[in-house]
Short mmCIF file of C-alpha atoms in Angstrom, two decimals:
data_model
loop_
_atom_site.label_atom_id
_atom_site.label_comp_id
_atom_site.label_asym_id
_atom_site.label_seq_id
_atom_site.Cartn_x
_atom_site.Cartn_y
_atom_site.Cartn_z
CA UNK A 1 49.87 -22.59 132.72
CA UNK A 2 49.98 -18.92 133.05
CA UNK A 3 48.88 -16.92 136.23
CA UNK A 4 45.21 -15.85 136.08
CA UNK A 5 46.32 -12.03 137.13
CA UNK A 6 49.65 -12.23 135.74
CA UNK A 7 52.82 -10.65 137.21
CA UNK A 8 54.93 -7.85 136.89
CA UNK A 9 58.90 -8.14 138.17
CA UNK A 10 60.78 -4.91 137.98
CA UNK A 11 65.05 -6.05 138.34
CA UNK A 12 67.82 -4.02 138.92
CA UNK A 13 71.04 -5.92 138.09
CA UNK A 14 73.31 -3.43 139.87
CA UNK A 15 71.75 -4.39 143.22
CA UNK A 16 70.71 -8.12 142.37
CA UNK A 17 67.12 -6.98 143.85
CA UNK A 18 63.85 -7.29 142.60
CA UNK A 19 60.41 -5.77 143.07
CA UNK A 20 57.52 -8.31 142.30
CA UNK A 21 54.05 -7.90 141.91
CA UNK A 22 51.34 -10.24 141.38
CA UNK A 23 47.99 -8.74 139.61
CA UNK A 24 44.74 -9.66 140.52
CA UNK A 25 42.56 -11.25 137.98
CA UNK A 26 39.52 -9.03 137.05
CA UNK A 27 36.86 -11.19 138.42
CA UNK A 28 39.05 -12.13 141.51
CA UNK A 29 36.86 -11.16 144.88
CA UNK A 30 38.97 -8.73 146.95
CA UNK A 31 38.75 -10.85 149.99
CA UNK A 32 40.11 -13.93 148.14
CA UNK A 33 42.69 -15.67 150.15
CA UNK A 34 45.76 -16.17 148.17
CA UNK A 35 48.80 -18.36 148.96
CA UNK A 36 52.15 -17.31 147.16
CA UNK A 37 54.93 -19.68 146.72
CA UNK A 38 58.27 -18.51 145.10
CA UNK A 39 61.07 -21.06 144.25
CA UNK A 40 64.40 -20.33 142.60
CA UNK A 41 63.10 -20.42 138.95
CA UNK A 42 59.18 -19.70 139.05
CA UNK A 43 56.19 -18.72 140.90
CA UNK A 44 52.87 -20.22 141.81
CA UNK A 45 50.05 -18.70 143.29
CA UNK A 46 47.25 -20.67 144.59
CA UNK A 47 43.63 -19.33 145.03
CA UNK A 48 40.97 -21.50 146.64
CA UNK A 49 41.47 -25.21 145.16
CA UNK A 50 43.28 -24.11 141.75
CA UNK A 51 47.38 -23.40 141.88
CA UNK A 52 48.94 -21.80 138.75
CA UNK A 53 52.71 -21.58 137.94
CA UNK A 54 54.81 -19.49 136.09
CA UNK A 55 58.29 -19.77 135.14
CA UNK A 56 60.88 -17.17 135.11
CA UNK A 57 63.08 -16.39 131.78
CA UNK A 58 66.71 -17.84 131.34
CA UNK A 59 69.07 -16.47 133.65
CA UNK A 60 66.51 -15.06 136.36
CA UNK A 61 67.03 -16.83 139.30
CA UNK A 62 65.59 -16.20 142.69
CA UNK A 63 66.96 -16.16 146.31
CA UNK A 64 63.14 -17.23 148.10
CA UNK A 65 64.40 -17.00 151.47
CA UNK A 66 65.09 -12.85 150.77
CA UNK A 67 61.44 -12.00 150.21
CA UNK A 68 60.25 -9.57 152.47
CA UNK A 69 58.01 -6.56 152.54
CA UNK A 70 54.74 -8.46 151.43
CA UNK A 71 51.61 -6.17 151.45
CA UNK A 72 48.44 -6.74 149.40
CA UNK A 73 47.31 -3.69 147.78
CA UNK A 74 43.82 -3.03 146.76
CA UNK A 75 42.88 -3.00 143.11
CA UNK A 76 46.81 -4.30 142.45
CA UNK A 77 47.82 -7.30 144.14
CA UNK A 78 50.46 -8.80 146.22
CA UNK A 79 53.54 -6.52 146.13
CA UNK A 80 57.05 -8.14 147.88
CA UNK A 81 60.75 -7.34 147.10
CA UNK A 82 63.65 -9.80 147.14
CA UNK A 83 67.24 -10.96 146.08
CA UNK A 84 68.68 -12.47 143.21
CA UNK A 85 70.65 -15.29 142.82
CA UNK A 86 71.66 -14.17 139.30
CA UNK A 87 70.08 -12.41 136.26
CA UNK A 88 71.23 -12.30 132.54
CA UNK A 89 74.03 -10.27 131.47
CA UNK A 90 73.78 -6.31 130.66
CA UNK A 91 72.47 -5.17 127.60
CA UNK A 92 75.13 -3.51 124.92
CA UNK A 93 74.86 0.26 125.93
CA UNK A 94 76.96 1.61 122.81
CA UNK A 95 74.99 3.89 120.70
CA UNK A 96 73.71 1.76 117.87
CA UNK A 97 74.27 4.22 115.37
CA UNK A 98 77.74 5.28 115.94
CA UNK A 99 78.55 1.40 115.89
CA UNK A 100 76.66 0.64 112.87
CA UNK A 101 78.14 3.03 110.59
CA UNK A 102 81.46 2.58 109.63
CA UNK A 103 83.71 3.89 107.20
CA UNK A 104 84.55 2.63 103.73
CA UNK A 105 80.81 0.51 103.83
CA UNK A 106 78.07 1.34 101.73
CA UNK A 107 74.93 2.34 103.36
CA UNK A 108 70.98 2.86 102.44
CA UNK A 109 68.62 5.55 104.48
CA UNK A 110 65.25 4.50 104.69
CA UNK A 111 62.00 6.26 105.96
CA UNK A 112 61.12 4.83 109.07
CA UNK A 113 57.61 5.53 108.60
CA UNK A 114 57.09 4.05 105.31
CA UNK A 115 60.53 2.20 104.32
CA UNK A 116 60.99 4.63 101.11
CA UNK A 117 64.84 4.84 100.36
CA UNK A 118 65.87 8.32 101.36
CA UNK A 119 69.89 7.87 100.62
CA UNK A 120 71.06 5.25 98.55
CA UNK A 121 74.42 3.64 98.38
CA UNK A 122 76.24 6.13 100.25
CA UNK A 123 79.76 5.45 101.23
CA UNK A 124 81.76 7.51 103.80
CA UNK A 125 85.63 8.00 104.07
CA UNK A 126 84.68 9.83 107.47
CA UNK A 127 82.14 9.42 110.01
CA UNK A 128 82.99 11.89 112.97
CA UNK A 129 81.08 12.80 116.33
CA UNK A 130 79.62 16.34 116.33
CA UNK A 131 80.36 18.28 119.39
CA UNK A 132 77.03 19.18 121.53
CA UNK A 133 74.56 21.60 120.61
CA UNK A 134 75.77 24.09 122.96
CA UNK A 135 79.61 24.01 122.40
CA UNK A 136 79.88 27.24 120.91
CA UNK A 137 78.53 28.66 124.28
CA UNK A 138 80.96 27.31 126.31
CA UNK A 139 84.16 28.32 124.44
CA UNK A 140 84.35 31.71 125.84
CA UNK A 141 85.01 29.15 129.28
CA UNK A 142 88.03 27.74 127.53
CA UNK A 143 89.85 30.12 125.63
CA UNK A 144 91.33 33.65 127.04
CA UNK A 145 91.09 35.08 123.55
CA UNK A 146 87.94 36.00 121.23
CA UNK A 147 86.10 32.97 120.04
CA UNK A 148 87.87 31.66 117.07
CA UNK A 149 85.15 29.64 116.11
CA UNK A 150 82.72 32.45 115.78
CA UNK A 151 82.39 32.28 112.04
CA UNK A 152 83.29 28.70 111.41
CA UNK A 153 80.74 26.10 110.38
CA UNK A 154 80.69 22.27 110.73
CA UNK A 155 79.37 20.95 107.26
CA UNK A 156 80.31 17.42 106.23
CA UNK A 157 82.13 17.21 102.66
CA UNK A 158 80.17 14.63 100.42
CA UNK A 159 81.65 11.37 101.93
CA UNK A 160 81.45 12.72 105.52
CA UNK A 161 79.24 11.73 108.05
CA UNK A 162 78.84 13.78 111.07
CA UNK A 163 76.41 12.27 114.04
CA UNK A 164 75.14 14.51 116.82
CA UNK A 165 73.42 13.57 119.99
CA UNK A 166 70.01 12.89 118.10
CA UNK A 167 70.58 13.44 114.32
CA UNK A 168 73.20 13.24 111.77
CA UNK A 169 74.70 15.59 109.30
CA UNK A 170 74.86 14.66 105.39
CA UNK A 171 76.47 16.40 102.12
CA UNK A 172 73.22 16.00 99.34
CA UNK A 173 75.31 17.93 96.64
CA UNK A 174 75.09 14.74 94.39
CA UNK A 175 72.33 12.87 95.71
CA UNK A 176 69.78 12.30 93.56
CA UNK A 177 66.89 11.04 95.87
CA UNK A 178 67.29 14.01 98.12
CA UNK A 179 63.57 14.06 99.91
CA UNK A 180 61.73 17.46 99.64
CA UNK A 181 61.97 20.49 101.46
CA UNK A 182 59.04 22.64 102.77
CA UNK A 183 59.36 26.28 101.75
CA UNK A 184 58.03 29.60 102.81
CA UNK A 185 60.37 29.27 105.85
CA UNK A 186 62.70 32.18 107.22
CA UNK A 187 64.45 29.45 108.92
CA UNK A 188 65.62 25.90 107.93
CA UNK A 189 63.23 24.25 105.78
CA UNK A 190 61.96 20.62 107.03
CA UNK A 191 63.01 17.74 105.10
CA UNK A 192 59.97 15.84 104.21
CA UNK A 193 59.42 12.05 102.79
CA UNK A 194 58.27 12.31 99.37
CA UNK A 195 56.26 9.13 99.73
CA UNK A 196 54.49 9.43 103.54
CA UNK A 197 54.98 13.21 103.89
CA UNK A 198 56.68 12.62 107.43
CA UNK A 199 59.47 15.22 108.50
CA UNK A 200 62.89 13.56 108.59
CA UNK A 201 65.17 16.40 109.36
CA UNK A 202 66.26 20.05 108.32
CA UNK A 203 68.26 21.38 105.74
CA UNK A 204 71.01 23.09 107.27
CA UNK A 205 72.71 24.89 104.34
CA UNK A 206 71.89 24.46 100.50
CA UNK A 207 74.41 21.04 100.64
CA UNK A 208 73.83 20.00 104.17
CA UNK A 209 70.91 17.92 105.37
CA UNK A 210 70.16 16.97 109.17
CA UNK A 211 68.22 13.84 109.72
CA UNK A 212 66.95 12.97 113.02
CA UNK A 213 67.65 9.56 114.46
CA UNK A 214 63.97 8.90 115.23
CA UNK A 215 63.01 9.03 111.49
CA UNK A 216 65.37 6.90 109.79
CA UNK A 217 66.58 3.16 109.64
CA UNK A 218 70.21 2.87 108.32
CA UNK A 219 71.41 -0.45 106.99
CA UNK A 220 74.05 -1.87 105.14
CA UNK A 221 73.61 -1.91 100.78
CA UNK A 222 73.46 -5.65 100.65
CA UNK A 223 70.79 -6.05 103.39
CA UNK A 224 67.01 -5.79 102.60
CA UNK A 225 64.86 -3.32 104.53
CA UNK A 226 63.31 -4.76 107.51
CA UNK A 227 60.46 -2.48 109.20
CA UNK A 228 60.22 -2.01 112.92
CA UNK A 229 57.16 -0.88 114.59
CA UNK A 230 57.07 2.97 115.20
CA UNK A 231 56.52 2.79 119.19
CA UNK A 232 59.48 0.21 119.49
CA UNK A 233 61.64 1.94 117.30
CA UNK A 234 60.94 5.40 119.06
CA UNK A 235 61.30 3.76 122.18
CA UNK A 236 64.68 2.09 121.55
CA UNK A 237 66.43 5.35 119.88
CA UNK A 238 65.42 7.84 122.77
CA UNK A 239 66.48 4.80 125.04
CA UNK A 240 70.26 4.94 123.77
CA UNK A 241 70.65 8.74 123.25
CA UNK A 242 69.93 8.81 126.99
CA UNK A 243 72.29 5.64 127.96
CA UNK A 244 75.11 7.56 125.50
CA UNK A 245 74.81 10.85 127.23
CA UNK A 246 74.74 9.84 130.65
CA UNK A 247 77.72 7.26 130.20
CA UNK A 248 79.93 9.90 128.05
CA UNK A 249 78.90 13.07 129.91
CA UNK A 250 77.32 12.11 133.44
CA UNK A 251 74.15 14.22 132.21
CA UNK A 252 70.85 12.39 133.81
CA UNK A 253 68.50 15.28 133.06
CA UNK A 254 67.12 16.10 129.87
CA UNK A 255 64.89 18.52 128.06
CA UNK A 256 62.88 16.99 124.98
CA UNK A 257 62.25 19.90 122.38
CA UNK A 258 60.43 20.14 119.14
CA UNK A 259 61.95 21.26 115.78
CA UNK A 260 59.79 24.59 116.71
CA UNK A 261 61.86 25.35 119.86
CA UNK A 262 59.33 24.36 122.21
CA UNK A 263 60.17 22.28 125.50
CA UNK A 264 57.73 18.82 125.58
CA UNK A 265 58.96 16.87 128.08
CA UNK A 266 61.62 17.21 131.30
CA UNK A 267 63.12 13.62 131.34
CA UNK A 268 65.44 12.29 134.31
CA UNK A 269 67.14 9.12 133.78
CA UNK A 270 66.58 6.82 136.99
CA UNK A 271 68.38 3.95 136.30
CA UNK A 272 69.82 1.92 133.06
CA UNK A 273 69.91 -1.76 134.92
CA UNK A 274 66.78 -2.47 134.66
CA UNK A 275 65.20 -5.97 133.34
CA UNK A 276 61.36 -6.04 133.04
CA UNK A 277 59.54 -9.34 133.26
CA UNK A 278 55.99 -9.63 132.78
CA UNK A 279 53.38 -12.16 131.88
CA UNK A 280 50.07 -11.11 131.03
CA UNK A 281 48.52 -14.76 132.68
CA UNK A 282 45.63 -16.78 131.48
CA UNK A 283 42.80 -14.50 132.34
CA UNK A 284 41.36 -12.69 128.82
CA UNK A 285 39.84 -10.38 131.30
CA UNK A 286 42.82 -9.06 133.32
CA UNK A 287 41.45 -5.12 132.53
CA UNK A 288 45.38 -4.08 132.64
CA UNK A 289 47.59 -2.45 129.84
CA UNK A 290 50.52 -4.05 129.46
CA UNK A 291 54.63 -2.46 129.36
CA UNK A 292 54.88 -2.36 125.72
CA UNK A 293 51.41 -2.53 123.81
CA UNK A 294 50.46 -5.00 121.53
CA UNK A 295 53.42 -5.52 119.44
CA UNK A 296 55.34 -6.59 122.41
CA UNK A 297 53.30 -8.43 124.65
CA UNK A 298 51.34 -11.85 123.64
CA UNK A 299 47.89 -12.49 124.79
CA UNK A 300 48.91 -14.95 127.12
CA UNK A 301 51.50 -17.40 127.99
CA UNK A 302 54.56 -17.50 129.34
CA UNK A 303 56.85 -14.50 131.32
CA UNK A 304 58.62 -12.10 128.59
CA UNK A 305 61.55 -9.97 129.33
CA UNK A 306 63.18 -6.78 128.29
CA UNK A 307 65.94 -4.62 129.06
CA UNK A 308 65.00 -1.22 130.00
CA UNK A 309 65.89 2.52 131.24
CA UNK A 310 63.86 3.76 134.30
CA UNK A 311 62.51 7.59 133.75
CA UNK A 312 60.85 10.17 135.55
CA UNK A 313 59.18 12.56 133.57
CA UNK A 314 56.95 15.75 133.56
CA UNK A 315 54.88 16.92 130.44
CA UNK A 316 55.33 20.41 129.82
CA UNK A 317 52.45 20.73 126.57
CA UNK A 318 50.30 23.54 127.12
CA UNK A 319 52.41 25.34 130.01
CA UNK A 320 52.10 22.74 132.06
CA UNK A 321 55.47 22.33 134.50
CA UNK A 322 56.52 25.89 133.55
CA UNK A 323 58.57 27.05 136.61
CA UNK A 324 60.54 23.61 136.44
CA UNK A 325 61.22 23.66 132.87
CA UNK A 326 62.59 27.27 132.89
CA UNK A 327 64.65 26.56 136.08
CA UNK A 328 65.85 23.20 133.55
CA UNK A 329 66.43 25.50 131.12
CA UNK A 330 69.06 27.43 132.89
CA UNK A 331 70.63 24.75 134.47
CA UNK A 332 73.92 23.57 132.81
CA UNK A 333 73.49 20.19 134.42
CA UNK A 334 70.36 19.63 131.86
CA UNK A 335 71.24 18.19 128.27
CA UNK A 336 68.91 19.18 125.40
CA UNK A 337 67.19 16.67 123.34
CA UNK A 338 66.05 17.79 119.83
CA UNK A 339 63.61 15.78 117.73
CA UNK A 340 60.70 16.63 115.20
CA UNK A 341 57.40 18.10 117.21
CA UNK A 342 55.45 15.43 116.27
CA UNK A 343 57.75 12.73 117.56
CA UNK A 344 57.86 14.55 120.78
CA UNK A 345 54.26 14.13 120.92
CA UNK A 346 54.85 10.56 120.19
CA UNK A 347 57.09 10.01 122.77
CA UNK A 348 54.77 11.80 125.30
CA UNK A 349 52.18 9.35 124.26
CA UNK A 350 54.51 6.44 125.02
CA UNK A 351 55.71 7.34 128.17
CA UNK A 352 52.01 8.12 129.27
CA UNK A 353 51.25 4.57 128.21
CA UNK A 354 53.83 3.27 130.13
CA UNK A 355 52.86 4.76 133.29
CA UNK A 356 49.33 3.53 132.95
CA UNK A 357 50.78 0.07 132.75
CA UNK A 358 51.97 -0.20 136.09
CA UNK A 359 50.22 -0.45 139.39
CA UNK A 360 48.90 2.76 140.59
CA UNK A 361 51.12 2.76 143.54
CA UNK A 362 54.42 2.96 140.97
CA UNK A 363 53.45 5.07 138.62
CA UNK A 364 54.19 8.71 140.22
CA UNK A 365 57.48 9.60 142.44
CA UNK A 366 56.93 13.11 144.11
CA UNK A 367 56.02 15.76 141.26
CA UNK A 368 57.19 13.39 138.56
CA UNK A 369 55.63 10.64 136.77
CA UNK A 370 57.50 7.34 136.28
#
């Protein structure tokens, strides 16, 4: 049986430690006596004459004698910390796009929102990573003579695919299914899906298209299109971008910018070894949000687990946090991430819902939201 109030466990693989929160059921009196028992592979909560138990996911094993820092917070439940005997192996942190795109293999590119085919049956001779978007600004620091790349451009040929941090570049010279481009713009035109009118990217030149990784699904030609819920897809792609950049460039602070040049979010990557375990419990009147929404969590039943990155963030819309945003803008240690403006707002909503799903005492860290 699931626990009446459910539980949330945040596990750190690196330190083999966990924070456990046993949530209250919505109808539970605040002064009710609660007895908690922790075993190697499960939890048991006794309230009055009832006893409810929950098993942990495979691979998660606790050290019951290590339980410490037990406290009961009004409106939240029981909090305690403990050590673990074992956790499942860490998730593969390699950026999926760079691993999935291989030379000399045919791929189909789909609009993530509606599944319409954007690029059909393309085979690349070269799949190459691009330098950081601000690479040209750093050339003066590397060279003792004028910038030799000042007039150069990195545009792919028809059989090339160039990969950036949040986008990829394709040559569209012979492409028959090129999406629509918006007009009346002095800057790069927006690339729009013909079916659902979602912004997919921008035109960089007359024969070069820039597509954002949050808007496209790429699959081998022999595979069928498999849709993914939008929120889940955006979370996964943004998390992979953060992991890739933090591991290759030791960058942990990011500004999330829209295609309009505005800064929407400041993100500080706190850790990437988190395993989240959550159970909603058996109470239908729990009254709390879940970490990942309805597409991720069952309404009741056994505990589920997910690999996650833990971030601190601050919204920057409507001139909020302008001072710190300006300071980060001029800091070379902060890396910019560019997405369509609509996707930036989606990400801000996803972060807000994730924060709201946590117990109130865990939702903030100094001036940042968690």
